[in-house]
């Protein structure tokens, strides 16, 4: 008998690289623009004496702002340390059954890690050859369903109607819709929380609100589900979010004008960049997110391009697994200048 036998072992999630030197960083779907000036004003004038006290256990400063912005009562909102924390708490809370939790084979690569670490049975459902989710694949007995919409890393959106089909055919399990990228395209499932008590809609401020470093995520759902989530949260770590994050998150939500401006710019850049990338022979589905997932033309290989770009201090993302996506590069949408530099680098590498 050794202590090794008592250790919870897991193969961890691999986050995208965070280089120390200055590079063109298009590998982790961050926002290329700074957060709202209202966020920086609030942080600069923050009363640091208040840091003596524990942060608000209810995250009320943030959930008040979210409640008035989205028109959703506070008891239907849960907040956490990035949507990774929110999703992790959701897995722990809602997936305690015996039937397998279902999610696509190509999706956010953290889902199977949470399932493994919490000992949750799961099954992955293959996307079709064009990377679409087929809702009917989810019309079967299960312990829960998780859909990222738009999906990551494909950027492909499932219509509101088809998302509702998945939710309505799974009334006996909790369906999580991870909308990390919804502010860049597609129809949100948020209004459906009024009609389906098995639905959780997860959001983040890391992408469209330019606050990845603040770690702010939240979700919406029926008040009963939110209570269950809070019960688990208070049983693990009650003071999850720190005081500066609560203030920054509230300010970011209040500045709708700035939010619309930067998301609009990113969408515009995505469209021009997609056109240039197609002109170089890359193939890919139209993206509804702040990245594109593209396959280089023959004879170029994704891994080789990834490495050649890296030598030029341009970071994009390449996934070796699953096999089906190893021929693709996931490229975050940066500024017009950054995307121009990437296109020029690709032209040189591929000439
Ligand atoms: N969901 C999806 C689909 C993502 O791509 C990410 C970003 N890695 C997250 C959730 C987590 O983002 P965060 O924890 O920064 O909110």
mmCIF file with all atom_site columns, C-alpha atoms in Angstrom, residues 145-338:
data_model
loop_
_atom_site.group_PDB
_atom_site.id
_atom_site.type_symbol
_atom_site.label_atom_id
_atom_site.label_alt_id
_atom_site.label_comp_id
_atom_site.label_asym_id
_atom_site.label_entity_id
_atom_site.label_seq_id
_atom_site.pdbx_PDB_ins_code
_atom_site.Cartn_x
_atom_site.Cartn_y
_atom_site.Cartn_z
_atom_site.occupancy
_atom_site.B_iso_or_equiv
_atom_site.pdbx_formal_charge
_atom_site.auth_seq_id
_atom_site.auth_comp_id
_atom_site.auth_asym_id
_atom_site.auth_atom_id
_atom_site.pdbx_PDB_model_num
ATOM 1   C CA . UNK A 1 145 ? -25.772 17.573 -21.889 1.00 0.00 ? 145 UNK A CA 1
ATOM 2   C CA . UNK A 1 146 ? -23.132 20.236 -22.540 1.00 0.00 ? 146 UNK A CA 1
ATOM 3   C CA . UNK A 1 147 ? -23.105 22.268 -25.751 1.00 0.00 ? 147 UNK A CA 1
ATOM 4   C CA . UNK A 1 148 ? -20.773 25.172 -26.481 1.00 0.00 ? 148 UNK A CA 1
ATOM 5   C CA . UNK A 1 149 ? -22.611 27.576 -28.792 1.00 0.00 ? 149 UNK A CA 1
ATOM 6   C CA . UNK A 1 150 ? -20.879 28.867 -30.881 1.00 0.00 ? 150 UNK A CA 1
ATOM 7   C CA . UNK A 1 151 ? -18.821 25.722 -30.555 1.00 0.00 ? 151 UNK A CA 1
ATOM 8   C CA . UNK A 1 152 ? -15.111 25.882 -29.784 1.00 0.00 ? 152 UNK A CA 1
ATOM 9   C CA . UNK A 1 153 ? -12.730 25.413 -31.493 1.00 0.00 ? 153 UNK A CA 1
ATOM 10  C CA . UNK A 1 154 ? -14.864 25.228 -34.646 1.00 0.00 ? 154 UNK A CA 1
ATOM 11  C CA . UNK A 1 155 ? -16.660 28.597 -34.372 1.00 0.00 ? 155 UNK A CA 1
ATOM 12  C CA . UNK A 1 156 ? -19.794 26.940 -35.785 1.00 0.00 ? 156 UNK A CA 1
ATOM 13  C CA . UNK A 1 157 ? -23.169 28.105 -34.449 1.00 0.00 ? 157 UNK A CA 1
ATOM 14  C CA . UNK A 1 158 ? -26.235 25.974 -33.837 1.00 0.00 ? 158 UNK A CA 1
ATOM 15  C CA . UNK A 1 159 ? -29.487 27.858 -34.530 1.00 0.00 ? 159 UNK A CA 1
ATOM 16  C CA . UNK A 1 160 ? -31.761 28.895 -31.667 1.00 0.00 ? 160 UNK A CA 1
ATOM 17  C CA . UNK A 1 161 ? -34.368 26.460 -32.934 1.00 0.00 ? 161 UNK A CA 1
ATOM 18  C CA . UNK A 1 162 ? -31.962 23.488 -32.852 1.00 0.00 ? 162 UNK A CA 1
ATOM 19  C CA . UNK A 1 163 ? -30.598 24.409 -29.412 1.00 0.00 ? 163 UNK A CA 1
ATOM 20  C CA . UNK A 1 164 ? -34.192 24.451 -28.163 1.00 0.00 ? 164 UNK A CA 1
ATOM 21  C CA . UNK A 1 165 ? -34.685 21.030 -29.711 1.00 0.00 ? 165 UNK A CA 1
ATOM 22  C CA . UNK A 1 166 ? -31.818 19.654 -27.559 1.00 0.00 ? 166 UNK A CA 1
ATOM 23  C CA . UNK A 1 167 ? -33.168 21.314 -24.414 1.00 0.00 ? 167 UNK A CA 1
ATOM 24  C CA . UNK A 1 168 ? -36.774 20.245 -24.957 1.00 0.00 ? 168 UNK A CA 1
ATOM 25  C CA . UNK A 1 169 ? -35.791 16.602 -25.588 1.00 0.00 ? 169 UNK A CA 1
ATOM 26  C CA . UNK A 1 170 ? -33.803 16.439 -22.351 1.00 0.00 ? 170 UNK A CA 1
ATOM 27  C CA . UNK A 1 171 ? -36.225 17.620 -19.696 1.00 0.00 ? 171 UNK A CA 1
ATOM 28  C CA . UNK A 1 172 ? -34.955 14.973 -17.274 1.00 0.00 ? 172 UNK A CA 1
ATOM 29  C CA . UNK A 1 173 ? -31.371 16.216 -17.288 1.00 0.00 ? 173 UNK A CA 1
ATOM 30  C CA . UNK A 1 174 ? -29.613 19.540 -16.995 1.00 0.00 ? 174 UNK A CA 1
ATOM 31  C CA . UNK A 1 175 ? -28.540 21.033 -20.316 1.00 0.00 ? 175 UNK A CA 1
ATOM 32  C CA . UNK A 1 176 ? -25.628 23.483 -20.142 1.00 0.00 ? 176 UNK A CA 1
ATOM 33  C CA . UNK A 1 177 ? -25.218 25.888 -23.042 1.00 0.00 ? 177 UNK A CA 1
ATOM 34  C CA . UNK A 1 178 ? -21.754 27.463 -22.877 1.00 0.00 ? 178 UNK A CA 1
ATOM 35  C CA . UNK A 1 179 ? -22.072 30.828 -24.617 1.00 0.00 ? 179 UNK A CA 1
ATOM 36  C CA . UNK A 1 180 ? -18.481 32.033 -24.156 1.00 0.00 ? 180 UNK A CA 1
ATOM 37  C CA . UNK A 1 181 ? -18.513 33.408 -27.732 1.00 0.00 ? 181 UNK A CA 1
ATOM 38  C CA . UNK A 1 182 ? -22.185 34.323 -28.283 1.00 0.00 ? 182 UNK A CA 1
ATOM 39  C CA . UNK A 1 183 ? -21.488 38.082 -28.323 1.00 0.00 ? 183 UNK A CA 1
ATOM 40  C CA . UNK A 1 184 ? -19.722 37.577 -31.672 1.00 0.00 ? 184 UNK A CA 1
ATOM 41  C CA . UNK A 1 185 ? -22.658 35.915 -33.433 1.00 0.00 ? 185 UNK A CA 1
ATOM 42  C CA . UNK A 1 186 ? -25.674 33.674 -33.112 1.00 0.00 ? 186 UNK A CA 1
ATOM 43  C CA . UNK A 1 187 ? -28.846 33.545 -31.092 1.00 0.00 ? 187 UNK A CA 1
ATOM 44  C CA . UNK A 1 188 ? -28.571 33.223 -27.315 1.00 0.00 ? 188 UNK A CA 1
ATOM 45  C CA . UNK A 1 189 ? -30.515 30.576 -25.420 1.00 0.00 ? 189 UNK A CA 1
ATOM 46  C CA . UNK A 1 190 ? -30.927 33.018 -22.521 1.00 0.00 ? 190 UNK A CA 1
ATOM 47  C CA . UNK A 1 191 ? -34.652 33.783 -23.100 1.00 0.00 ? 191 UNK A CA 1
ATOM 48  C CA . UNK A 1 192 ? -35.333 30.030 -22.867 1.00 0.00 ? 192 UNK A CA 1
ATOM 49  C CA . UNK A 1 193 ? -34.566 29.967 -19.123 1.00 0.00 ? 193 UNK A CA 1
ATOM 50  C CA . UNK A 1 194 ? -38.129 31.243 -18.587 1.00 0.00 ? 194 UNK A CA 1
ATOM 51  C CA . UNK A 1 195 ? -39.546 28.156 -20.286 1.00 0.00 ? 195 UNK A CA 1
ATOM 52  C CA . UNK A 1 196 ? -37.119 25.369 -19.392 1.00 0.00 ? 196 UNK A CA 1
ATOM 53  C CA . UNK A 1 197 ? -36.179 24.661 -15.797 1.00 0.00 ? 197 UNK A CA 1
ATOM 54  C CA . UNK A 1 198 ? -33.403 22.259 -16.922 1.00 0.00 ? 198 UNK A CA 1
ATOM 55  C CA . UNK A 1 199 ? -31.376 24.933 -18.741 1.00 0.00 ? 199 UNK A CA 1
ATOM 56  C CA . UNK A 1 200 ? -28.169 26.685 -17.660 1.00 0.00 ? 200 UNK A CA 1
ATOM 57  C CA . UNK A 1 201 ? -26.668 29.375 -19.915 1.00 0.00 ? 201 UNK A CA 1
ATOM 58  C CA . UNK A 1 202 ? -23.012 30.191 -19.191 1.00 0.00 ? 202 UNK A CA 1
ATOM 59  C CA . UNK A 1 203 ? -21.239 33.435 -20.149 1.00 0.00 ? 203 UNK A CA 1
ATOM 60  C CA . UNK A 1 204 ? -17.815 34.992 -19.648 1.00 0.00 ? 204 UNK A CA 1
ATOM 61  C CA . UNK A 1 205 ? -16.257 38.458 -19.565 1.00 0.00 ? 205 UNK A CA 1
ATOM 62  C CA . UNK A 1 206 ? -12.955 37.075 -20.886 1.00 0.00 ? 206 UNK A CA 1
ATOM 63  C CA . UNK A 1 207 ? -13.685 37.560 -24.583 1.00 0.00 ? 207 UNK A CA 1
ATOM 64  C CA . UNK A 1 208 ? -16.234 40.241 -25.504 1.00 0.00 ? 208 UNK A CA 1
ATOM 65  C CA . UNK A 1 209 ? -15.634 42.355 -22.378 1.00 0.00 ? 209 UNK A CA 1
ATOM 66  C CA . UNK A 1 210 ? -11.817 42.202 -22.563 1.00 0.00 ? 210 UNK A CA 1
ATOM 67  C CA . UNK A 1 211 ? -11.404 40.994 -18.969 1.00 0.00 ? 211 UNK A CA 1
ATOM 68  C CA . UNK A 1 212 ? -9.715  37.584 -19.246 1.00 0.00 ? 212 UNK A CA 1
ATOM 69  C CA . UNK A 1 213 ? -7.206  38.577 -16.564 1.00 0.00 ? 213 UNK A CA 1
ATOM 70  C CA . UNK A 1 214 ? -9.955  39.487 -14.095 1.00 0.00 ? 214 UNK A CA 1
ATOM 71  C CA . UNK A 1 215 ? -11.510 36.008 -14.225 1.00 0.00 ? 215 UNK A CA 1
ATOM 72  C CA . UNK A 1 216 ? -15.237 36.729 -14.370 1.00 0.00 ? 216 UNK A CA 1
ATOM 73  C CA . UNK A 1 217 ? -17.873 34.254 -15.477 1.00 0.00 ? 217 UNK A CA 1
ATOM 74  C CA . UNK A 1 218 ? -21.560 33.827 -14.753 1.00 0.00 ? 218 UNK A CA 1
ATOM 75  C CA . UNK A 1 219 ? -24.546 31.726 -15.602 1.00 0.00 ? 219 UNK A CA 1
ATOM 76  C CA . UNK A 1 220 ? -28.316 31.980 -15.734 1.00 0.00 ? 220 UNK A CA 1
ATOM 77  C CA . UNK A 1 221 ? -30.902 29.364 -14.915 1.00 0.00 ? 221 UNK A CA 1
ATOM 78  C CA . UNK A 1 222 ? -34.009 28.502 -12.991 1.00 0.00 ? 222 UNK A CA 1
ATOM 79  C CA . UNK A 1 223 ? -33.795 29.688 -9.340  1.00 0.00 ? 223 UNK A CA 1
ATOM 80  C CA . UNK A 1 224 ? -33.804 26.116 -8.080  1.00 0.00 ? 224 UNK A CA 1
ATOM 81  C CA . UNK A 1 225 ? -30.747 25.205 -10.173 1.00 0.00 ? 225 UNK A CA 1
ATOM 82  C CA . UNK A 1 226 ? -28.981 28.392 -9.047  1.00 0.00 ? 226 UNK A CA 1
ATOM 83  C CA . UNK A 1 227 ? -29.696 27.513 -5.412  1.00 0.00 ? 227 UNK A CA 1
ATOM 84  C CA . UNK A 1 228 ? -28.186 24.033 -5.907  1.00 0.00 ? 228 UNK A CA 1
ATOM 85  C CA . UNK A 1 229 ? -25.114 25.633 -7.493  1.00 0.00 ? 229 UNK A CA 1
ATOM 86  C CA . UNK A 1 230 ? -24.713 28.020 -4.559  1.00 0.00 ? 230 UNK A CA 1
ATOM 87  C CA . UNK A 1 231 ? -25.107 25.159 -2.075  1.00 0.00 ? 231 UNK A CA 1
ATOM 88  C CA . UNK A 1 232 ? -22.157 23.385 -3.711  1.00 0.00 ? 232 UNK A CA 1
ATOM 89  C CA . UNK A 1 233 ? -20.120 26.584 -4.035  1.00 0.00 ? 233 UNK A CA 1
ATOM 90  C CA . UNK A 1 234 ? -20.603 27.373 -0.335  1.00 0.00 ? 234 UNK A CA 1
ATOM 91  C CA . UNK A 1 235 ? -19.453 23.841 0.420   1.00 0.00 ? 235 UNK A CA 1
ATOM 92  C CA . UNK A 1 236 ? -16.204 24.195 -1.501  1.00 0.00 ? 236 UNK A CA 1
ATOM 93  C CA . UNK A 1 237 ? -15.070 27.840 -1.242  1.00 0.00 ? 237 UNK A CA 1
ATOM 94  C CA . UNK A 1 238 ? -17.500 30.621 -0.380  1.00 0.00 ? 238 UNK A CA 1
ATOM 95  C CA . UNK A 1 239 ? -15.423 33.724 -1.209  1.00 0.00 ? 239 UNK A CA 1
ATOM 96  C CA . UNK A 1 240 ? -14.644 32.775 -4.779  1.00 0.00 ? 240 UNK A CA 1
ATOM 97  C CA . UNK A 1 241 ? -14.608 36.170 -6.516  1.00 0.00 ? 241 UNK A CA 1
ATOM 98  C CA . UNK A 1 242 ? -12.322 38.942 -5.318  1.00 0.00 ? 242 UNK A CA 1
ATOM 99  C CA . UNK A 1 243 ? -13.465 42.511 -4.656  1.00 0.00 ? 243 UNK A CA 1
ATOM 100 C CA . UNK A 1 244 ? -11.677 44.176 -7.631  1.00 0.00 ? 244 UNK A CA 1
ATOM 101 C CA . UNK A 1 245 ? -13.228 41.621 -10.010 1.00 0.00 ? 245 UNK A CA 1
ATOM 102 C CA . UNK A 1 246 ? -16.724 42.295 -8.705  1.00 0.00 ? 246 UNK A CA 1
ATOM 103 C CA . UNK A 1 247 ? -16.248 46.041 -9.245  1.00 0.00 ? 247 UNK A CA 1
ATOM 104 C CA . UNK A 1 248 ? -14.609 45.621 -12.676 1.00 0.00 ? 248 UNK A CA 1
ATOM 105 C CA . UNK A 1 249 ? -17.290 43.205 -13.853 1.00 0.00 ? 249 UNK A CA 1
ATOM 106 C CA . UNK A 1 250 ? -20.109 45.541 -12.845 1.00 0.00 ? 250 UNK A CA 1
ATOM 107 C CA . UNK A 1 251 ? -18.477 48.492 -14.639 1.00 0.00 ? 251 UNK A CA 1
ATOM 108 C CA . UNK A 1 252 ? -17.826 46.456 -17.793 1.00 0.00 ? 252 UNK A CA 1
ATOM 109 C CA . UNK A 1 253 ? -21.471 45.422 -17.970 1.00 0.00 ? 253 UNK A CA 1
ATOM 110 C CA . UNK A 1 254 ? -22.680 48.999 -17.502 1.00 0.00 ? 254 UNK A CA 1
ATOM 111 C CA . UNK A 1 255 ? -20.614 50.276 -20.470 1.00 0.00 ? 255 UNK A CA 1
ATOM 112 C CA . UNK A 1 256 ? -22.764 48.861 -23.243 1.00 0.00 ? 256 UNK A CA 1
ATOM 113 C CA . UNK A 1 257 ? -21.636 51.414 -25.797 1.00 0.00 ? 257 UNK A CA 1
ATOM 114 C CA . UNK A 1 258 ? -17.983 50.389 -25.484 1.00 0.00 ? 258 UNK A CA 1
ATOM 115 C CA . UNK A 1 259 ? -18.920 46.684 -25.530 1.00 0.00 ? 259 UNK A CA 1
ATOM 116 C CA . UNK A 1 260 ? -20.833 47.152 -28.791 1.00 0.00 ? 260 UNK A CA 1
ATOM 117 C CA . UNK A 1 261 ? -17.973 49.117 -30.304 1.00 0.00 ? 261 UNK A CA 1
ATOM 118 C CA . UNK A 1 262 ? -15.264 46.525 -29.631 1.00 0.00 ? 262 UNK A CA 1
ATOM 119 C CA . UNK A 1 263 ? -17.355 43.473 -30.502 1.00 0.00 ? 263 UNK A CA 1
ATOM 120 C CA . UNK A 1 264 ? -18.445 45.240 -33.713 1.00 0.00 ? 264 UNK A CA 1
ATOM 121 C CA . UNK A 1 265 ? -14.825 45.906 -34.606 1.00 0.00 ? 265 UNK A CA 1
ATOM 122 C CA . UNK A 1 266 ? -13.810 42.291 -33.976 1.00 0.00 ? 266 UNK A CA 1
ATOM 123 C CA . UNK A 1 267 ? -16.672 40.986 -36.132 1.00 0.00 ? 267 UNK A CA 1
ATOM 124 C CA . UNK A 1 268 ? -15.662 43.354 -38.950 1.00 0.00 ? 268 UNK A CA 1
ATOM 125 C CA . UNK A 1 269 ? -12.015 42.262 -38.722 1.00 0.00 ? 269 UNK A CA 1
ATOM 126 C CA . UNK A 1 270 ? -13.118 38.614 -38.704 1.00 0.00 ? 270 UNK A CA 1
ATOM 127 C CA . UNK A 1 271 ? -14.965 39.112 -41.979 1.00 0.00 ? 271 UNK A CA 1
ATOM 128 C CA . UNK A 1 272 ? -12.069 40.829 -43.796 1.00 0.00 ? 272 UNK A CA 1
ATOM 129 C CA . UNK A 1 273 ? -9.531  38.396 -42.381 1.00 0.00 ? 273 UNK A CA 1
ATOM 130 C CA . UNK A 1 274 ? -11.668 35.396 -43.402 1.00 0.00 ? 274 UNK A CA 1
ATOM 131 C CA . UNK A 1 275 ? -11.726 36.700 -46.960 1.00 0.00 ? 275 UNK A CA 1
ATOM 132 C CA . UNK A 1 276 ? -7.926  37.089 -47.070 1.00 0.00 ? 276 UNK A CA 1
ATOM 133 C CA . UNK A 1 277 ? -7.372  33.671 -45.524 1.00 0.00 ? 277 UNK A CA 1
ATOM 134 C CA . UNK A 1 278 ? -9.654  32.047 -48.113 1.00 0.00 ? 278 UNK A CA 1
ATOM 135 C CA . UNK A 1 279 ? -7.703  33.807 -50.843 1.00 0.00 ? 279 UNK A CA 1
ATOM 136 C CA . UNK A 1 280 ? -4.620  31.951 -49.549 1.00 0.00 ? 280 UNK A CA 1
ATOM 137 C CA . UNK A 1 281 ? -6.495  28.666 -50.060 1.00 0.00 ? 281 UNK A CA 1
ATOM 138 C CA . UNK A 1 282 ? -7.481  27.930 -46.456 1.00 0.00 ? 282 UNK A CA 1
ATOM 139 C CA . UNK A 1 283 ? -10.842 26.233 -46.021 1.00 0.00 ? 283 UNK A CA 1
ATOM 140 C CA . UNK A 1 284 ? -13.149 26.731 -43.067 1.00 0.00 ? 284 UNK A CA 1
ATOM 141 C CA . UNK A 1 285 ? -16.707 27.214 -41.904 1.00 0.00 ? 285 UNK A CA 1
ATOM 142 C CA . UNK A 1 286 ? -17.895 30.768 -41.367 1.00 0.00 ? 286 UNK A CA 1
ATOM 143 C CA . UNK A 1 287 ? -17.146 31.673 -37.778 1.00 0.00 ? 287 UNK A CA 1
ATOM 144 C CA . UNK A 1 288 ? -19.641 33.097 -35.286 1.00 0.00 ? 288 UNK A CA 1
ATOM 145 C CA . UNK A 1 289 ? -16.890 33.597 -32.694 1.00 0.00 ? 289 UNK A CA 1
ATOM 146 C CA . UNK A 1 290 ? -13.744 35.726 -32.196 1.00 0.00 ? 290 UNK A CA 1
ATOM 147 C CA . UNK A 1 291 ? -11.575 33.121 -33.920 1.00 0.00 ? 291 UNK A CA 1
ATOM 148 C CA . UNK A 1 292 ? -11.541 31.068 -37.115 1.00 0.00 ? 292 UNK A CA 1
ATOM 149 C CA . UNK A 1 293 ? -10.740 27.385 -37.375 1.00 0.00 ? 293 UNK A CA 1
ATOM 150 C CA . UNK A 1 294 ? -9.062  26.867 -40.702 1.00 0.00 ? 294 UNK A CA 1
ATOM 151 C CA . UNK A 1 295 ? -7.389  24.143 -42.710 1.00 0.00 ? 295 UNK A CA 1
ATOM 152 C CA . UNK A 1 296 ? -4.388  25.104 -44.856 1.00 0.00 ? 296 UNK A CA 1
ATOM 153 C CA . UNK A 1 297 ? -4.323  24.105 -48.534 1.00 0.00 ? 297 UNK A CA 1
ATOM 154 C CA . UNK A 1 298 ? -2.320  21.074 -49.711 1.00 0.00 ? 298 UNK A CA 1
ATOM 155 C CA . UNK A 1 299 ? 0.674   20.607 -49.389 1.00 0.00 ? 299 UNK A CA 1
ATOM 156 C CA . UNK A 1 300 ? 0.848   22.746 -46.232 1.00 0.00 ? 300 UNK A CA 1
ATOM 157 C CA . UNK A 1 301 ? 0.450   21.157 -42.835 1.00 0.00 ? 301 UNK A CA 1
ATOM 158 C CA . UNK A 1 302 ? -1.165  22.876 -39.873 1.00 0.00 ? 302 UNK A CA 1
ATOM 159 C CA . UNK A 1 303 ? 1.536   21.858 -37.398 1.00 0.00 ? 303 UNK A CA 1
ATOM 160 C CA . UNK A 1 304 ? 4.310   23.091 -39.637 1.00 0.00 ? 304 UNK A CA 1
ATOM 161 C CA . UNK A 1 305 ? 2.610   26.450 -40.214 1.00 0.00 ? 305 UNK A CA 1
ATOM 162 C CA . UNK A 1 306 ? 1.997   26.731 -36.477 1.00 0.00 ? 306 UNK A CA 1
ATOM 163 C CA . UNK A 1 307 ? 5.726   26.270 -35.843 1.00 0.00 ? 307 UNK A CA 1
ATOM 164 C CA . UNK A 1 308 ? 6.858   28.555 -38.648 1.00 0.00 ? 308 UNK A CA 1
ATOM 165 C CA . UNK A 1 309 ? 4.545   31.321 -37.379 1.00 0.00 ? 309 UNK A CA 1
ATOM 166 C CA . UNK A 1 310 ? 5.816   30.810 -33.872 1.00 0.00 ? 310 UNK A CA 1
ATOM 167 C CA . UNK A 1 311 ? 9.382   31.381 -35.080 1.00 0.00 ? 311 UNK A CA 1
ATOM 168 C CA . UNK A 1 312 ? 8.138   34.784 -36.243 1.00 0.00 ? 312 UNK A CA 1
ATOM 169 C CA . UNK A 1 313 ? 6.542   35.486 -32.849 1.00 0.00 ? 313 UNK A CA 1
ATOM 170 C CA . UNK A 1 314 ? 3.029   34.946 -34.130 1.00 0.00 ? 314 UNK A CA 1
ATOM 171 C CA . UNK A 1 315 ? 1.175   32.594 -31.812 1.00 0.00 ? 315 UNK A CA 1
ATOM 172 C CA . UNK A 1 316 ? -1.896  30.677 -33.016 1.00 0.00 ? 316 UNK A CA 1
ATOM 173 C CA . UNK A 1 317 ? -3.337  27.426 -31.614 1.00 0.00 ? 317 UNK A CA 1
ATOM 174 C CA . UNK A 1 318 ? -2.910  23.903 -32.909 1.00 0.00 ? 318 UNK A CA 1
ATOM 175 C CA . UNK A 1 319 ? -4.597  20.850 -31.361 1.00 0.00 ? 319 UNK A CA 1
ATOM 176 C CA . UNK A 1 320 ? -3.018  17.436 -31.889 1.00 0.00 ? 320 UNK A CA 1
ATOM 177 C CA . UNK A 1 321 ? -6.114  15.705 -30.590 1.00 0.00 ? 321 UNK A CA 1
ATOM 178 C CA . UNK A 1 322 ? -8.639  14.582 -31.661 1.00 0.00 ? 322 UNK A CA 1
ATOM 179 C CA . UNK A 1 323 ? -6.963  13.433 -34.882 1.00 0.00 ? 323 UNK A CA 1
ATOM 180 C CA . UNK A 1 324 ? -9.828  14.902 -36.955 1.00 0.00 ? 324 UNK A CA 1
ATOM 181 C CA . UNK A 1 325 ? -8.776  18.456 -36.088 1.00 0.00 ? 325 UNK A CA 1
ATOM 182 C CA . UNK A 1 326 ? -4.988  18.113 -36.213 1.00 0.00 ? 326 UNK A CA 1
ATOM 183 C CA . UNK A 1 327 ? -5.021  19.558 -39.741 1.00 0.00 ? 327 UNK A CA 1
ATOM 184 C CA . UNK A 1 328 ? -6.530  22.844 -38.519 1.00 0.00 ? 328 UNK A CA 1
ATOM 185 C CA . UNK A 1 329 ? -5.269  26.051 -36.954 1.00 0.00 ? 329 UNK A CA 1
ATOM 186 C CA . UNK A 1 330 ? -7.393  28.071 -34.565 1.00 0.00 ? 330 UNK A CA 1
ATOM 187 C CA . UNK A 1 331 ? -6.657  31.724 -35.075 1.00 0.00 ? 331 UNK A CA 1
ATOM 188 C CA . UNK A 1 332 ? -7.969  34.380 -32.689 1.00 0.00 ? 332 UNK A CA 1
ATOM 189 C CA . UNK A 1 333 ? -9.160  37.623 -34.262 1.00 0.00 ? 333 UNK A CA 1
ATOM 190 C CA . UNK A 1 334 ? -6.825  40.432 -33.198 1.00 0.00 ? 334 UNK A CA 1
ATOM 191 C CA . UNK A 1 335 ? -6.611  43.984 -34.527 1.00 0.00 ? 335 UNK A CA 1
ATOM 192 C CA . UNK A 1 336 ? -6.643  44.687 -38.284 1.00 0.00 ? 336 UNK A CA 1
ATOM 193 C CA . UNK A 1 337 ? -2.890  45.337 -38.067 1.00 0.00 ? 337 UNK A CA 1
ATOM 194 C CA . UNK A 1 338 ? -2.194  42.015 -36.343 1.00 0.00 ? 338 UNK A CA 1
#
